[in-house]
PDB file of C-alpha atoms in Angstrom:
ATOM      1  CA  GLY A   1      -3.014   4.906 -20.116  1.00  0.00           C
ATOM      2  CA  ALA A   2      -3.048   1.177 -19.450  1.00  0.00           C
ATOM      3  CA  GLY A   3      -1.641   1.642 -15.975  1.00  0.00           C
ATOM      4  CA  VAL A   4      -0.466   4.033 -13.316  1.00  0.00           C
ATOM      5  CA  SER A   5       2.658   5.758 -14.476  1.00  0.00           C
ATOM      6  CA  GLN A   6       5.239   7.059 -12.073  1.00  0.00           C
ATOM      7  CA  THR A   7       8.146   9.239 -13.147  1.00  0.00           C
ATOM      8  CA  PRO A   8      10.873   9.072 -12.546  1.00  0.00           C
ATOM      9  CA  SER A   9      11.563   5.655 -11.679  1.00  0.00           C
ATOM     10  CA  ASN A  10      14.598   6.517  -9.723  1.00  0.00           C
ATOM     11  CA  LYS A  11      15.838  10.055  -8.435  1.00  0.00           C
ATOM     12  CA  VAL A  12      19.056  10.619  -6.560  1.00  0.00           C
ATOM     13  CA  THR A  13      19.313  14.021  -5.005  1.00  0.00           C
ATOM     14  CA  GLU A  14      21.492  15.794  -2.569  1.00  0.00           C
ATOM     15  CA  LYS A  15      20.370  16.897   0.810  1.00  0.00           C
ATOM     16  CA  GLY A  16      18.567  20.150   0.910  1.00  0.00           C
ATOM     17  CA  LYS A  17      17.447  19.995  -2.645  1.00  0.00           C
ATOM     18  CA  TYR A  18      13.894  20.310  -3.993  1.00  0.00           C
ATOM     19  CA  VAL A  19      12.413  17.255  -5.803  1.00  0.00           C
ATOM     20  CA  GLU A  20       9.150  16.570  -7.798  1.00  0.00           C
ATOM     21  CA  LEU A  21       7.459  13.201  -8.302  1.00  0.00           C
ATOM     22  CA  ARG A  22       5.095  12.755 -10.844  1.00  0.00           C
ATOM     23  CA  CYS A  23       2.008  10.413 -11.018  1.00  0.00           C
ATOM     24  CA  ASP A  24      -0.126   9.844 -14.009  1.00  0.00           C
ATOM     25  CA  PRO A  25      -3.130   7.711 -13.000  1.00  0.00           C
ATOM     26  CA  ILE A  26      -5.314   5.580 -15.157  1.00  0.00           C
ATOM     27  CA  SER A  27      -7.730   7.615 -17.422  1.00  0.00           C
ATOM     28  CA  GLY A  28     -10.985   8.389 -15.802  1.00  0.00           C
ATOM     29  CA  HIS A  29      -9.956   7.447 -12.258  1.00  0.00           C
ATOM     30  CA  THR A  30     -11.138  10.255 -10.078  1.00  0.00           C
ATOM     31  CA  ALA A  31      -9.248   8.996  -6.688  1.00  0.00           C
ATOM     32  CA  LEU A  32      -5.528   9.155  -6.377  1.00  0.00           C
ATOM     33  CA  TYR A  33      -3.503   8.136  -3.497  1.00  0.00           C
ATOM     34  CA  TRP A  34       0.373   8.721  -2.404  1.00  0.00           C
ATOM     35  CA  TYR A  35       2.017   6.424  -0.136  1.00  0.00           C
ATOM     36  CA  ARG A  36       5.759   6.124   0.941  1.00  0.00           C
ATOM     37  CA  GLN A  37       7.345   2.633   1.503  1.00  0.00           C
ATOM     38  CA  SER A  38      10.716   2.434   3.465  1.00  0.00           C
ATOM     39  CA  LEU A  39      12.805  -0.540   3.101  1.00  0.00           C
ATOM     40  CA  GLY A  40      11.223  -3.657   4.824  1.00  0.00           C
ATOM     41  CA  GLN A  41       8.111  -1.848   5.767  1.00  0.00           C
ATOM     42  CA  GLY A  42       4.436  -1.380   4.723  1.00  0.00           C
ATOM     43  CA  PRO A  43       3.286   1.523   2.581  1.00  0.00           C
ATOM     44  CA  GLU A  44       2.709   4.658   4.759  1.00  0.00           C
ATOM     45  CA  PHE A  45      -0.338   6.792   3.833  1.00  0.00           C
ATOM     46  CA  LEU A  46       0.610  10.347   2.836  1.00  0.00           C
ATOM     47  CA  ILE A  47      -2.206  11.996   0.915  1.00  0.00           C
ATOM     48  CA  TYR A  48      -5.526  11.196  -1.052  1.00  0.00           C
ATOM     49  CA  PHE A  49      -7.153  13.250  -3.747  1.00  0.00           C
ATOM     50  CA  GLN A  50     -10.802  13.108  -4.891  1.00  0.00           C
ATOM     51  CA  GLY A  51     -10.864  15.029  -8.168  1.00  0.00           C
ATOM     52  CA  THR A  52      -8.652  18.187  -7.825  1.00  0.00           C
ATOM     53  CA  GLY A  53      -8.959  18.464  -3.980  1.00  0.00           C
ATOM     54  CA  ALA A  54      -7.135  16.866  -1.294  1.00  0.00           C
ATOM     55  CA  ALA A  55      -9.744  14.888   0.539  1.00  0.00           C
ATOM     56  CA  ASP A  56      -7.257  13.776   3.189  1.00  0.00           C
ATOM     57  CA  ASP A  57      -3.619  15.044   3.817  1.00  0.00           C
ATOM     58  CA  SER A  58      -3.074  13.948   7.305  1.00  0.00           C
ATOM     59  CA  GLY A  59      -0.221  11.601   6.332  1.00  0.00           C
ATOM     60  CA  LEU A  60       1.962  14.142   5.140  1.00  0.00           C
ATOM     61  CA  PRO A  61       4.812  14.133   7.591  1.00  0.00           C
ATOM     62  CA  ASN A  62       5.564  17.919   7.890  1.00  0.00           C
ATOM     63  CA  ASP A  63       5.298  21.087   5.736  1.00  0.00           C
ATOM     64  CA  ARG A  64       8.277  20.008   3.573  1.00  0.00           C
ATOM     65  CA  PHE A  65       5.818  17.767   1.725  1.00  0.00           C
ATOM     66  CA  PHE A  66       3.185  19.189  -0.718  1.00  0.00           C
ATOM     67  CA  ALA A  67       1.101  17.471  -3.324  1.00  0.00           C
ATOM     68  CA  VAL A  68      -0.981  19.047  -6.063  1.00  0.00           C
ATOM     69  CA  ARG A  69      -3.514  17.590  -8.669  1.00  0.00           C
ATOM     70  CA  PRO A  70      -4.621  20.868 -10.475  1.00  0.00           C
ATOM     71  CA  GLU A  71      -6.696  19.245 -13.263  1.00  0.00           C
ATOM     72  CA  GLY A  72      -7.988  16.119 -11.558  1.00  0.00           C
ATOM     73  CA  SER A  73      -5.522  13.854 -13.467  1.00  0.00           C
ATOM     74  CA  VAL A  74      -1.870  14.017 -13.073  1.00  0.00           C
ATOM     75  CA  SER A  75      -0.571  14.572  -9.504  1.00  0.00           C
ATOM     76  CA  THR A  76       2.896  15.914  -8.345  1.00  0.00           C
ATOM     77  CA  LEU A  77       4.351  15.204  -5.090  1.00  0.00           C
ATOM     78  CA  LYS A  78       6.835  17.997  -4.037  1.00  0.00           C
ATOM     79  CA  ILE A  79       9.398  17.728  -1.348  1.00  0.00           C
ATOM     80  CA  GLN A  80      11.381  20.739  -0.327  1.00  0.00           C
ATOM     81  CA  ARG A  81      14.783  20.880   1.657  1.00  0.00           C
ATOM     82  CA  THR A  82      15.134  17.046   1.237  1.00  0.00           C
ATOM     83  CA  GLU A  83      16.519  14.993   4.050  1.00  0.00           C
ATOM     84  CA  ARG A  84      18.246  11.699   4.043  1.00  0.00           C
ATOM     85  CA  GLY A  85      15.313  10.384   5.978  1.00  0.00           C
ATOM     86  CA  ASP A  86      13.140  11.041   3.025  1.00  0.00           C
ATOM     87  CA  SER A  87      14.734   8.445   1.197  1.00  0.00           C
ATOM     88  CA  ALA A  88      12.081   5.624   0.204  1.00  0.00           C
ATOM     89  CA  VAL A  89       9.921   4.418  -2.551  1.00  0.00           C
ATOM     90  CA  TYR A  90       7.108   6.676  -3.161  1.00  0.00           C
ATOM     91  CA  LEU A  91       4.152   4.918  -4.449  1.00  0.00           C
ATOM     92  CA  CYS A  92       0.984   6.260  -6.188  1.00  0.00           C
ATOM     93  CA  ALA A  93      -2.209   4.360  -6.711  1.00  0.00           C
ATOM     94  CA  SER A  94      -5.538   5.389  -8.445  1.00  0.00           C
ATOM     95  CA  SER A  95      -9.184   4.073  -8.331  1.00  0.00           C
ATOM     96  CA  LEU A  96     -12.279   4.676 -10.576  1.00  0.00           C
ATOM     97  CA  THR A  97     -14.254   5.704  -7.425  1.00  0.00           C
ATOM     98  CA  SER A  98     -12.994   6.292  -3.889  1.00  0.00           C
ATOM     99  CA  GLY A  99     -12.199   3.075  -2.013  1.00  0.00           C
ATOM    100  CA  TYR A 100     -12.476   0.369  -4.510  1.00  0.00           C
ATOM    101  CA  GLY A 101     -10.190  -1.169  -7.202  1.00  0.00           C
ATOM    102  CA  TYR A 102      -6.814   0.456  -6.286  1.00  0.00           C
ATOM    103  CA  THR A 103      -4.031   0.107  -8.940  1.00  0.00           C
ATOM    104  CA  PHE A 104      -0.466   0.958  -7.920  1.00  0.00           C
ATOM    105  CA  GLY A 105       2.198   2.320  -9.928  1.00  0.00           C
ATOM    106  CA  SER A 106       5.767   0.894 -10.080  1.00  0.00           C
ATOM    107  CA  GLY A 107       6.955   3.822  -7.574  1.00  0.00           C
ATOM    108  CA  THR A 108       9.565   6.256  -7.736  1.00  0.00           C
ATOM    109  CA  ARG A 109      12.677   5.368  -5.627  1.00  0.00           C
ATOM    110  CA  LEU A 110      14.114   8.473  -4.062  1.00  0.00           C
ATOM    111  CA  THR A 111      17.501   8.531  -2.503  1.00  0.00           C
ATOM    112  CA  VAL A 112      18.748  11.439  -0.720  1.00  0.00           C
ATOM    113  CA  VAL A 113      22.640  11.590  -0.243  1.00  0.00           C
TER     114      VAL A 113
ATOM    115  CA  GLU B   1      -6.310   6.457  14.526  1.00  0.00           C
ATOM    116  CA  LEU B   2      -6.544   3.090  12.713  1.00  0.00           C
ATOM    117  CA  LYS B   3      -3.693   0.625  13.190  1.00  0.00           C
ATOM    118  CA  VAL B   4      -3.095  -2.583  11.257  1.00  0.00           C
ATOM    119  CA  GLU B   5      -0.975  -5.489  12.632  1.00  0.00           C
ATOM    120  CA  GLN B   6       0.100  -8.643  10.791  1.00  0.00           C
ATOM    121  CA  ASN B   7       1.556 -11.640  12.045  1.00  0.00           C
ATOM    122  CA  PRO B   8       3.893 -13.335  11.533  1.00  0.00           C
ATOM    123  CA  LEU B   9       6.248 -10.821   9.888  1.00  0.00           C
ATOM    124  CA  PHE B  10       8.337 -13.717   8.572  1.00  0.00           C
ATOM    125  CA  LEU B  11       7.088 -17.072   7.502  1.00  0.00           C
ATOM    126  CA  SER B  12       9.163 -19.935   6.049  1.00  0.00           C
ATOM    127  CA  MET B  13       7.181 -22.956   4.732  1.00  0.00           C
ATOM    128  CA  GLN B  14       7.829 -26.251   3.160  1.00  0.00           C
ATOM    129  CA  GLU B  15       6.030 -26.714  -0.227  1.00  0.00           C
ATOM    130  CA  GLY B  16       2.761 -28.650   0.088  1.00  0.00           C
ATOM    131  CA  LYS B  17       2.073 -27.249   3.619  1.00  0.00           C
ATOM    132  CA  ASN B  18      -0.798 -25.013   4.936  1.00  0.00           C
ATOM    133  CA  TYR B  19      -0.496 -21.820   7.008  1.00  0.00           C
ATOM    134  CA  THR B  20      -2.318 -18.817   7.921  1.00  0.00           C
ATOM    135  CA  ILE B  21      -1.356 -15.154   8.049  1.00  0.00           C
ATOM    136  CA  TYR B  22      -3.230 -12.960  10.397  1.00  0.00           C
ATOM    137  CA  CYS B  23      -4.253  -9.373  10.345  1.00  0.00           C
ATOM    138  CA  ASN B  24      -5.742  -7.306  13.133  1.00  0.00           C
ATOM    139  CA  TYR B  25      -6.854  -3.807  13.018  1.00  0.00           C
ATOM    140  CA  SER B  26      -7.758  -1.501  15.849  1.00  0.00           C
ATOM    141  CA  THR B  27     -10.906   0.591  14.926  1.00  0.00           C
ATOM    142  CA  THR B  28     -13.857   0.005  12.866  1.00  0.00           C
ATOM    143  CA  SER B  29     -13.104  -0.374   9.178  1.00  0.00           C
ATOM    144  CA  ASP B  30     -15.358  -0.596   6.149  1.00  0.00           C
ATOM    145  CA  ARG B  31     -12.988  -2.659   3.766  1.00  0.00           C
ATOM    146  CA  LEU B  32     -10.074  -4.948   4.207  1.00  0.00           C
ATOM    147  CA  TYR B  33      -7.498  -5.599   1.508  1.00  0.00           C
ATOM    148  CA  TRP B  34      -4.870  -8.104   0.736  1.00  0.00           C
ATOM    149  CA  TYR B  35      -1.951  -7.300  -1.520  1.00  0.00           C
ATOM    150  CA  ARG B  36       1.164  -9.279  -2.895  1.00  0.00           C
ATOM    151  CA  GLN B  37       4.337  -7.454  -3.153  1.00  0.00           C
ATOM    152  CA  ASP B  38       7.496  -9.152  -5.075  1.00  0.00           C
ATOM    153  CA  PRO B  39      10.953  -7.825  -4.462  1.00  0.00           C
ATOM    154  CA  GLY B  40      11.542  -4.459  -6.352  1.00  0.00           C
ATOM    155  CA  LYS B  41       7.970  -4.455  -7.574  1.00  0.00           C
ATOM    156  CA  SER B  42       4.777  -2.649  -6.866  1.00  0.00           C
ATOM    157  CA  LEU B  43       1.762  -3.971  -5.183  1.00  0.00           C
ATOM    158  CA  GLU B  44      -0.644  -6.424  -6.684  1.00  0.00           C
ATOM    159  CA  SER B  45      -4.148  -6.525  -5.295  1.00  0.00           C
ATOM    160  CA  LEU B  46      -5.274  -9.998  -4.353  1.00  0.00           C
ATOM    161  CA  PHE B  47      -8.632  -9.637  -2.460  1.00  0.00           C
ATOM    162  CA  VAL B  48     -11.041  -6.840  -1.279  1.00  0.00           C
ATOM    163  CA  LEU B  49     -13.340  -7.909   1.705  1.00  0.00           C
ATOM    164  CA  LEU B  50     -16.251  -5.874   2.421  1.00  0.00           C
ATOM    165  CA  SER B  51     -18.514  -7.470   4.868  1.00  0.00           C
ATOM    166  CA  ASN B  52     -18.506  -9.600   8.051  1.00  0.00           C
ATOM    167  CA  GLY B  53     -17.995 -13.073   7.000  1.00  0.00           C
ATOM    168  CA  ALA B  54     -16.821 -12.450   3.686  1.00  0.00           C
ATOM    169  CA  VAL B  55     -14.632 -15.139   2.054  1.00  0.00           C
ATOM    170  CA  LYS B  56     -12.791 -15.053  -1.134  1.00  0.00           C
ATOM    171  CA  GLN B  57     -10.638 -17.649  -2.729  1.00  0.00           C
ATOM    172  CA  GLU B  58      -8.231 -17.556  -5.680  1.00  0.00           C
ATOM    173  CA  GLY B  59      -5.901 -20.485  -6.495  1.00  0.00           C
ATOM    174  CA  ARG B  60      -4.177 -21.548  -3.038  1.00  0.00           C
ATOM    175  CA  LEU B  61      -5.130 -18.336  -1.399  1.00  0.00           C
ATOM    176  CA  MET B  62      -8.214 -17.695   0.567  1.00  0.00           C
ATOM    177  CA  ALA B  63      -9.106 -14.713   2.700  1.00  0.00           C
ATOM    178  CA  SER B  64     -11.769 -14.112   5.095  1.00  0.00           C
ATOM    179  CA  LEU B  65     -13.100 -11.406   7.332  1.00  0.00           C
ATOM    180  CA  ASP B  66     -14.389 -11.117  10.894  1.00  0.00           C
ATOM    181  CA  THR B  67     -15.462  -7.512  11.654  1.00  0.00           C
ATOM    182  CA  LYS B  68     -16.591  -8.239  14.990  1.00  0.00           C
ATOM    183  CA  ALA B  69     -13.222  -9.484  15.978  1.00  0.00           C
ATOM    184  CA  ARG B  70     -11.580  -6.926  13.750  1.00  0.00           C
ATOM    185  CA  LEU B  71      -9.579  -9.866  12.063  1.00  0.00           C
ATOM    186  CA  SER B  72      -8.655 -10.872   8.564  1.00  0.00           C
ATOM    187  CA  THR B  73      -6.852 -14.258   7.671  1.00  0.00           C
ATOM    188  CA  LEU B  74      -5.009 -15.201   4.454  1.00  0.00           C
ATOM    189  CA  HIS B  75      -4.853 -19.046   4.394  1.00  0.00           C
ATOM    190  CA  ILE B  76      -2.347 -20.581   2.216  1.00  0.00           C
ATOM    191  CA  THR B  77      -3.155 -24.145   0.974  1.00  0.00           C
ATOM    192  CA  ALA B  78      -0.518 -26.541  -0.469  1.00  0.00           C
ATOM    193  CA  ALA B  79       2.166 -23.863  -0.766  1.00  0.00           C
ATOM    194  CA  VAL B  80       4.183 -23.625  -3.739  1.00  0.00           C
ATOM    195  CA  HIS B  81       7.563 -21.755  -4.415  1.00  0.00           C
ATOM    196  CA  ASP B  82       5.800 -19.180  -6.753  1.00  0.00           C
ATOM    197  CA  LEU B  83       3.709 -18.006  -3.848  1.00  0.00           C
ATOM    198  CA  SER B  84       7.119 -16.626  -2.240  1.00  0.00           C
ATOM    199  CA  ALA B  85       6.603 -13.033  -1.806  1.00  0.00           C
ATOM    200  CA  THR B  86       5.648 -10.300   0.883  1.00  0.00           C
ATOM    201  CA  TYR B  87       1.881 -10.221   1.710  1.00  0.00           C
ATOM    202  CA  PHE B  88       0.246  -6.856   2.973  1.00  0.00           C
ATOM    203  CA  CYS B  89      -3.134  -6.410   4.553  1.00  0.00           C
ATOM    204  CA  ALA B  90      -4.639  -2.926   4.599  1.00  0.00           C
ATOM    205  CA  ALA B  91      -7.863  -1.389   6.103  1.00  0.00           C
ATOM    206  CA  SER B  92      -9.805   1.521   5.212  1.00  0.00           C
ATOM    207  CA  PRO B  93     -10.836   3.713   8.329  1.00  0.00           C
ATOM    208  CA  HIS B  94     -14.403   4.088   8.860  1.00  0.00           C
ATOM    209  CA  ASN B  95     -16.038   6.593   6.465  1.00  0.00           C
ATOM    210  CA  ASN B  96     -12.538   7.159   4.738  1.00  0.00           C
ATOM    211  CA  ASN B  97     -11.540   5.933   1.413  1.00  0.00           C
ATOM    212  CA  ASP B  98      -7.782   5.607   1.947  1.00  0.00           C
ATOM    213  CA  MET B  99      -5.864   2.492   3.278  1.00  0.00           C
ATOM    214  CA  ARG B 100      -3.501   1.914   6.332  1.00  0.00           C
ATOM    215  CA  PHE B 101      -1.118  -0.921   5.711  1.00  0.00           C
ATOM    216  CA  GLY B 102       0.297  -3.537   7.935  1.00  0.00           C
ATOM    217  CA  ALA B 103       4.012  -4.120   8.093  1.00  0.00           C
ATOM    218  CA  GLY B 104       3.699  -7.104   5.755  1.00  0.00           C
ATOM    219  CA  THR B 105       4.469 -10.836   5.880  1.00  0.00           C
ATOM    220  CA  ARG B 106       7.514 -12.058   4.131  1.00  0.00           C
ATOM    221  CA  LEU B 107       6.732 -15.503   2.951  1.00  0.00           C
ATOM    222  CA  THR B 108       9.372 -17.828   1.734  1.00  0.00           C
ATOM    223  CA  VAL B 109       8.214 -21.286   0.405  1.00  0.00           C
ATOM    224  CA  LYS B 110      11.070 -23.893   0.110  1.00  0.00           C
ATOM    225  CA  PRO B 111      11.219 -27.039  -1.816  1.00  0.00           C
TER     226      PRO B 111
END
């Protein structure tokens, strides 16, 4: 596609529920990144994929967070047993090669009530 | 771990004035980025700086990098209202391909 697509754009869920956030990168982009941005703060790194594998998952806050990219294109960020503190905008970015020319999606605003 | 600090965090300017936003990072970095974010929107790439002494300019914005001082600056010349936004710098850890962001500088340009 023309840009990085993230769905849904908004997600409201109850505390304790499971959610999946989807990122569809620009076609041909091999690198994919997930960030989390809380209100009034800078994006916080979560995980980075090069192809199908997670090259760096050091930013995932705990084992409730997991991300996959099984075919090296679309990625899904999965959050189990959601907590109110998980509420944030989750941003996805992709690049043609690692480290250059990042394009960000519009984000998924997650609200845990 | 790479830490990125920006200052100021809030900046209110008069139109036509000049100002500089500073970005310090704590450890060796291979690349330095500047992004713009409008309220409720995603991040728009402004500059990528790759080497010591690099300077890039686009319109009223100019970014520079001093890797020895671990410092990047974003200079605003003759500010206009349309520049009002939040500006983020980000650095890539050495031999790593992701980015670590600063907290952002919220710029307001007043008539």
